[in-house]
Tab-separated table of C-alpha atoms and ligand atoms in Angstrom:
chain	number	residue	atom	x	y	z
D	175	UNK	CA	66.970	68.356	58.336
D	176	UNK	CA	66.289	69.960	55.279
D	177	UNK	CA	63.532	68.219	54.033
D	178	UNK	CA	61.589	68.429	57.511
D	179	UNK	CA	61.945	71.913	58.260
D	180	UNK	CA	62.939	73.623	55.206
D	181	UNK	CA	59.510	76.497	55.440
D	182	UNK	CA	59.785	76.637	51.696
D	183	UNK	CA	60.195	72.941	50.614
D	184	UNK	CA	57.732	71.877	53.332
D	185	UNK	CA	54.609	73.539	52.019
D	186	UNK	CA	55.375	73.719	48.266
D	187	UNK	CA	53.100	72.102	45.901
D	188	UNK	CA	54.376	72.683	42.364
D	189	UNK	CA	57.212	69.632	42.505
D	190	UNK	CA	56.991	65.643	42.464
D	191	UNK	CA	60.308	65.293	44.534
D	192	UNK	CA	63.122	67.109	46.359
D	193	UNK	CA	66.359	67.653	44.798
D	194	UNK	CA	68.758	68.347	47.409
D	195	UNK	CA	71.966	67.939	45.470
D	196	UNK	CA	74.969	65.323	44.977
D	197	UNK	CA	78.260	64.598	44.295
D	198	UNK	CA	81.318	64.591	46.137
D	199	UNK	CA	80.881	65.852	50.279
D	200	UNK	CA	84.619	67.128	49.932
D	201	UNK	CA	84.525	68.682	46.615
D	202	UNK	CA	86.926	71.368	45.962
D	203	UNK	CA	84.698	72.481	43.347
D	204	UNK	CA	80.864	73.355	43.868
D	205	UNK	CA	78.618	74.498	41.042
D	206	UNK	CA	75.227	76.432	42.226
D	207	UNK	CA	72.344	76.504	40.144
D	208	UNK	CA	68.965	77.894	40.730
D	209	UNK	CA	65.951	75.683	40.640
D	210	UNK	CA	64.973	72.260	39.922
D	211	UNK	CA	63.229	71.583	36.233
D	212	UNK	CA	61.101	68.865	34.740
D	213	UNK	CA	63.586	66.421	34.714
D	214	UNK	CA	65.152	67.226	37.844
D	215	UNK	CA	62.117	66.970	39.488
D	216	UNK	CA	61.592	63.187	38.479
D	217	UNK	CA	64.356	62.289	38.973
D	218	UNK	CA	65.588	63.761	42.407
D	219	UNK	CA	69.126	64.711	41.146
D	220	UNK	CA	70.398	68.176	39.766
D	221	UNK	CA	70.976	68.997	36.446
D	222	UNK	CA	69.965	66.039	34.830
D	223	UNK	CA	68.139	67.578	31.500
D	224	UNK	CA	69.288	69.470	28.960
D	225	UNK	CA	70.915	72.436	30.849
D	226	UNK	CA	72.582	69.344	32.524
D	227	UNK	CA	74.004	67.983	29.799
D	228	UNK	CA	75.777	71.348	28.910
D	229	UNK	CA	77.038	71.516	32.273
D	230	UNK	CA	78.647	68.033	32.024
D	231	UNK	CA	80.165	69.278	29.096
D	232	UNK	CA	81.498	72.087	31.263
D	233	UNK	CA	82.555	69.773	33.808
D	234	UNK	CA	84.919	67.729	31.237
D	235	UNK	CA	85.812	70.278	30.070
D	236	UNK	CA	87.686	71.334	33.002
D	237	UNK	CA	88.908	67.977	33.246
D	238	UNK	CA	86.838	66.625	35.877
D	239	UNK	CA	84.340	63.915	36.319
D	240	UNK	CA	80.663	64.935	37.481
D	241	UNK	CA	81.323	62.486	40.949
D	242	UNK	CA	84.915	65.272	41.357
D	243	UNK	CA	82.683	67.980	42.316
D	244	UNK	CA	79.342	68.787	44.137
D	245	UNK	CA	76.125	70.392	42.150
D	246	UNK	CA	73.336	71.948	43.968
D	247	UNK	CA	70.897	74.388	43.653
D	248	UNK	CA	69.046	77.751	45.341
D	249	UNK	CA	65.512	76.241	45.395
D	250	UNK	CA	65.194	72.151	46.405
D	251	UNK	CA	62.152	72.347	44.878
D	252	UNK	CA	60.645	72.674	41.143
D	253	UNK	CA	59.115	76.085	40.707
D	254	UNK	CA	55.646	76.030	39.030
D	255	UNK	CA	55.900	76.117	35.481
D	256	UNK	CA	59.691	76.278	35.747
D	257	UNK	CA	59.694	80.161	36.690
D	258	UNK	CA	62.445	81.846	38.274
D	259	UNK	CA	62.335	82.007	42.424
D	260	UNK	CA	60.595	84.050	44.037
D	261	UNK	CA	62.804	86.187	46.633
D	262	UNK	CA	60.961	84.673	49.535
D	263	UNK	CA	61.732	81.260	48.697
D	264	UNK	CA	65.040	81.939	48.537
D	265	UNK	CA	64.777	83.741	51.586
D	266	UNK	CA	63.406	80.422	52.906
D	267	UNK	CA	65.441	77.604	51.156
D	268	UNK	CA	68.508	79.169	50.657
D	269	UNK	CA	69.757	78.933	54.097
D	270	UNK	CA	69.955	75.550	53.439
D	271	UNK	CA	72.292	75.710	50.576
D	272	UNK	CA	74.301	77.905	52.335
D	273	UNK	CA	74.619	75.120	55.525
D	274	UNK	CA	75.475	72.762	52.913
D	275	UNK	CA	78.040	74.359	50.903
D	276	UNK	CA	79.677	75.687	55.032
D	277	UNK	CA	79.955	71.874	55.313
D	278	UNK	CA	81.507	70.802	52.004
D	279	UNK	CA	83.887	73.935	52.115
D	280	UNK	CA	84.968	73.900	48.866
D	281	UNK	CA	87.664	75.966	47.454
D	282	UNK	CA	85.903	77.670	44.871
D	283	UNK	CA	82.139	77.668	44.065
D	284	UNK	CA	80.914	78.364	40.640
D	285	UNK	CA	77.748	80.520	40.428
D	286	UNK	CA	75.323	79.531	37.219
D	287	UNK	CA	73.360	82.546	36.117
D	288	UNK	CA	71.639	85.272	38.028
D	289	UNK	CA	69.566	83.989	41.310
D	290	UNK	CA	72.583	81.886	42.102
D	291	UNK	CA	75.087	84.502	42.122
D	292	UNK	CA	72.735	87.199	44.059
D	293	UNK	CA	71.825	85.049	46.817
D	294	UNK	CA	75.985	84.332	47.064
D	295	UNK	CA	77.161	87.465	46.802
D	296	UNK	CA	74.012	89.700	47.784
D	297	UNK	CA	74.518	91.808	44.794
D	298	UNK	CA	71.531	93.268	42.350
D	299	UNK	CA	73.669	93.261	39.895
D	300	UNK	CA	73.366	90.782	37.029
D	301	UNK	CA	75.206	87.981	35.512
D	302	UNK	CA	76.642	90.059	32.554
D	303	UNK	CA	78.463	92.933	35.070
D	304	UNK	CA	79.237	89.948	37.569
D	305	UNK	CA	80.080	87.175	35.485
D	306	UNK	CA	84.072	86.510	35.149
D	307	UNK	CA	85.183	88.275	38.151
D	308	UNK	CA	85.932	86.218	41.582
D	309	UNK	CA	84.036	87.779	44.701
D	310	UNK	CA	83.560	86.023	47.852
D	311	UNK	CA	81.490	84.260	49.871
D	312	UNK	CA	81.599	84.314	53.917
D	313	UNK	CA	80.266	80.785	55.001
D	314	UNK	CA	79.635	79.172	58.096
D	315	UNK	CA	78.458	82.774	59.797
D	316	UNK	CA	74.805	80.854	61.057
D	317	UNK	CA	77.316	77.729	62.727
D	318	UNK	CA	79.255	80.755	64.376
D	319	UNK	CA	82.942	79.543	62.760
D	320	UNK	CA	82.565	82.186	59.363
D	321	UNK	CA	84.925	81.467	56.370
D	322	UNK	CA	85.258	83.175	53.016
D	323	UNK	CA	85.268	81.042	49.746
D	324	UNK	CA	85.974	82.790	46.576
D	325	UNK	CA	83.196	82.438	43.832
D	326	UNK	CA	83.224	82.434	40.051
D	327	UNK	CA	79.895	83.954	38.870
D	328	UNK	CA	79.045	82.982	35.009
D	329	UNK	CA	76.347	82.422	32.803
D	330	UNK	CA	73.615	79.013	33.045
D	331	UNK	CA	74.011	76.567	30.769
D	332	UNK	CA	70.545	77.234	29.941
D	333	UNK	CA	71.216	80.864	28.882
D	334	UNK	CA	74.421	79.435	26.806
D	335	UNK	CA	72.454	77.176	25.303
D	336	UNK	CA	69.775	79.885	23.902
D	337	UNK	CA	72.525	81.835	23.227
D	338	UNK	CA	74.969	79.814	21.670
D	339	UNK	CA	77.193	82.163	20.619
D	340	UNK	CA	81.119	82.189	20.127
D	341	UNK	CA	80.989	85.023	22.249
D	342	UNK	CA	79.415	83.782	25.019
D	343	UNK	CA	80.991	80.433	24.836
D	344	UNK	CA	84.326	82.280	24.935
D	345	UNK	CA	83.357	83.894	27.741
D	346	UNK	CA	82.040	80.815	29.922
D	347	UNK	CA	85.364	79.621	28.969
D	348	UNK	CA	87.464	82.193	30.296
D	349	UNK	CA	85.544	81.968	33.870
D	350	UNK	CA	86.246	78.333	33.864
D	351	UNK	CA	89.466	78.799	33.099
D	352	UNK	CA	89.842	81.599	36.030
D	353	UNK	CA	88.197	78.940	38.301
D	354	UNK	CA	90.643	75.887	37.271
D	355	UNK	CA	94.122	78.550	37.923
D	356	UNK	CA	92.967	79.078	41.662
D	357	UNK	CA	92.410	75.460	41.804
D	358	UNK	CA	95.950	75.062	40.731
D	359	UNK	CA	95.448	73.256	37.982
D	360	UNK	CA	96.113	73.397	34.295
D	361	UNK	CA	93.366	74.221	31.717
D	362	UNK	CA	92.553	71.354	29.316
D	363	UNK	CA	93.091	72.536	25.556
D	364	UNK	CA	89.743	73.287	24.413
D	365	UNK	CA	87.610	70.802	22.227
D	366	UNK	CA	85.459	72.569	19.602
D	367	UNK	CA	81.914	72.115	20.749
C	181	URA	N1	68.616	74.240	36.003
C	181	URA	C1	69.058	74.502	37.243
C	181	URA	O1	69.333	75.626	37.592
C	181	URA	N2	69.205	73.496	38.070
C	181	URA	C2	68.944	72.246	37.750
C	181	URA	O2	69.117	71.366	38.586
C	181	URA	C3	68.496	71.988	36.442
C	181	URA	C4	68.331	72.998	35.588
């Protein structure tokens, strides 16, 4: 459905291939991202370059494998030039992501930097005040049966990785960790990397 009617995906030019998203259809875990890149966009699956490879490393970290959870993004198609979306193609794809996350109904979704978490949460606020704090999410309101799902905003793995910090590290930790307690489950120690 998405790929014939989506009125964004449908009459972009900029990208080789859609990414729609993958993993697990009953994940209890989702992780939202914003756009496609390079990568992504030849090889039709999210997070597959080097912001990817952080976020695997987020993923053990947690002690799952990437096939436990579900990864998807705001756009399904690569931006020119890899900018950040445009409002109105959110306004156009992200319906989309939201059908698709009302049908996995996970139990917590994990919001990866700014575009992510505003189209979520519809908040202007950004990452840094919303990061680390669980908000929620009501789902399924276009299919008339509306849930809420709790949400974990933190930072992209592309922003951790040009800002590698201790600090922020620490902190992408501690939202993890947040996100793994109301998934019931126990934090894996921490592995220095
Ligand atoms: N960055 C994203 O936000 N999503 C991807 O799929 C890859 C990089």
């Amino acid at each position: 459905m998405h790929a014939g009617r989506c009125p964004h995906c449908t009459t972009a030019t900029a990208h080789t291939r859609l990414v729609f998203g993958e993993g697990n259809p009953d994940a209890e875990l989702v992780f939202v991202g914003e756009a496609p890149g390079e990568t992504e966009d030849q090889l039709g699956r999210p997070f597959v370059g080097r912001a990817g490879e952080k976020l695997d490393g987020m993923i053990a970290a947690m002690g799952f494998e990437r096939a436990d959870v579900y990864i998807a993004n705001v756009l399904k198609s690569r931006p020119p030039d890899n900018r950040t979306p445009l409002a109105h193609e959110i306004d156009r794809c992200g319906p989309y992501l939201l059908a698709q996350l009302a049908i996995i109904r996970p139990k917590v979704i994990l919001t990866l930097g700014g575009p992510a978490t505003k189209l979520l949460l519809a908040s202007e606020l950004g990452i840094t005040r919303l990061r680390g704090a669980f908000a929620t999410v009501r789902l399924g309101v276009a299919e008339g049966a509306p849930f809420e799902v709790p949400v974990m905003p933190t930072f992209h793995p592309a922003y951790l990785l040009r800002n590698y910090t201790v600090e922020t590290r620490a902190q992408v930790w501690e939202d993890l960790k947040k996100v793994l307690a109301a998934l019931g489950r126990d934090a894996p120690a921490r592995k220095a990397n």
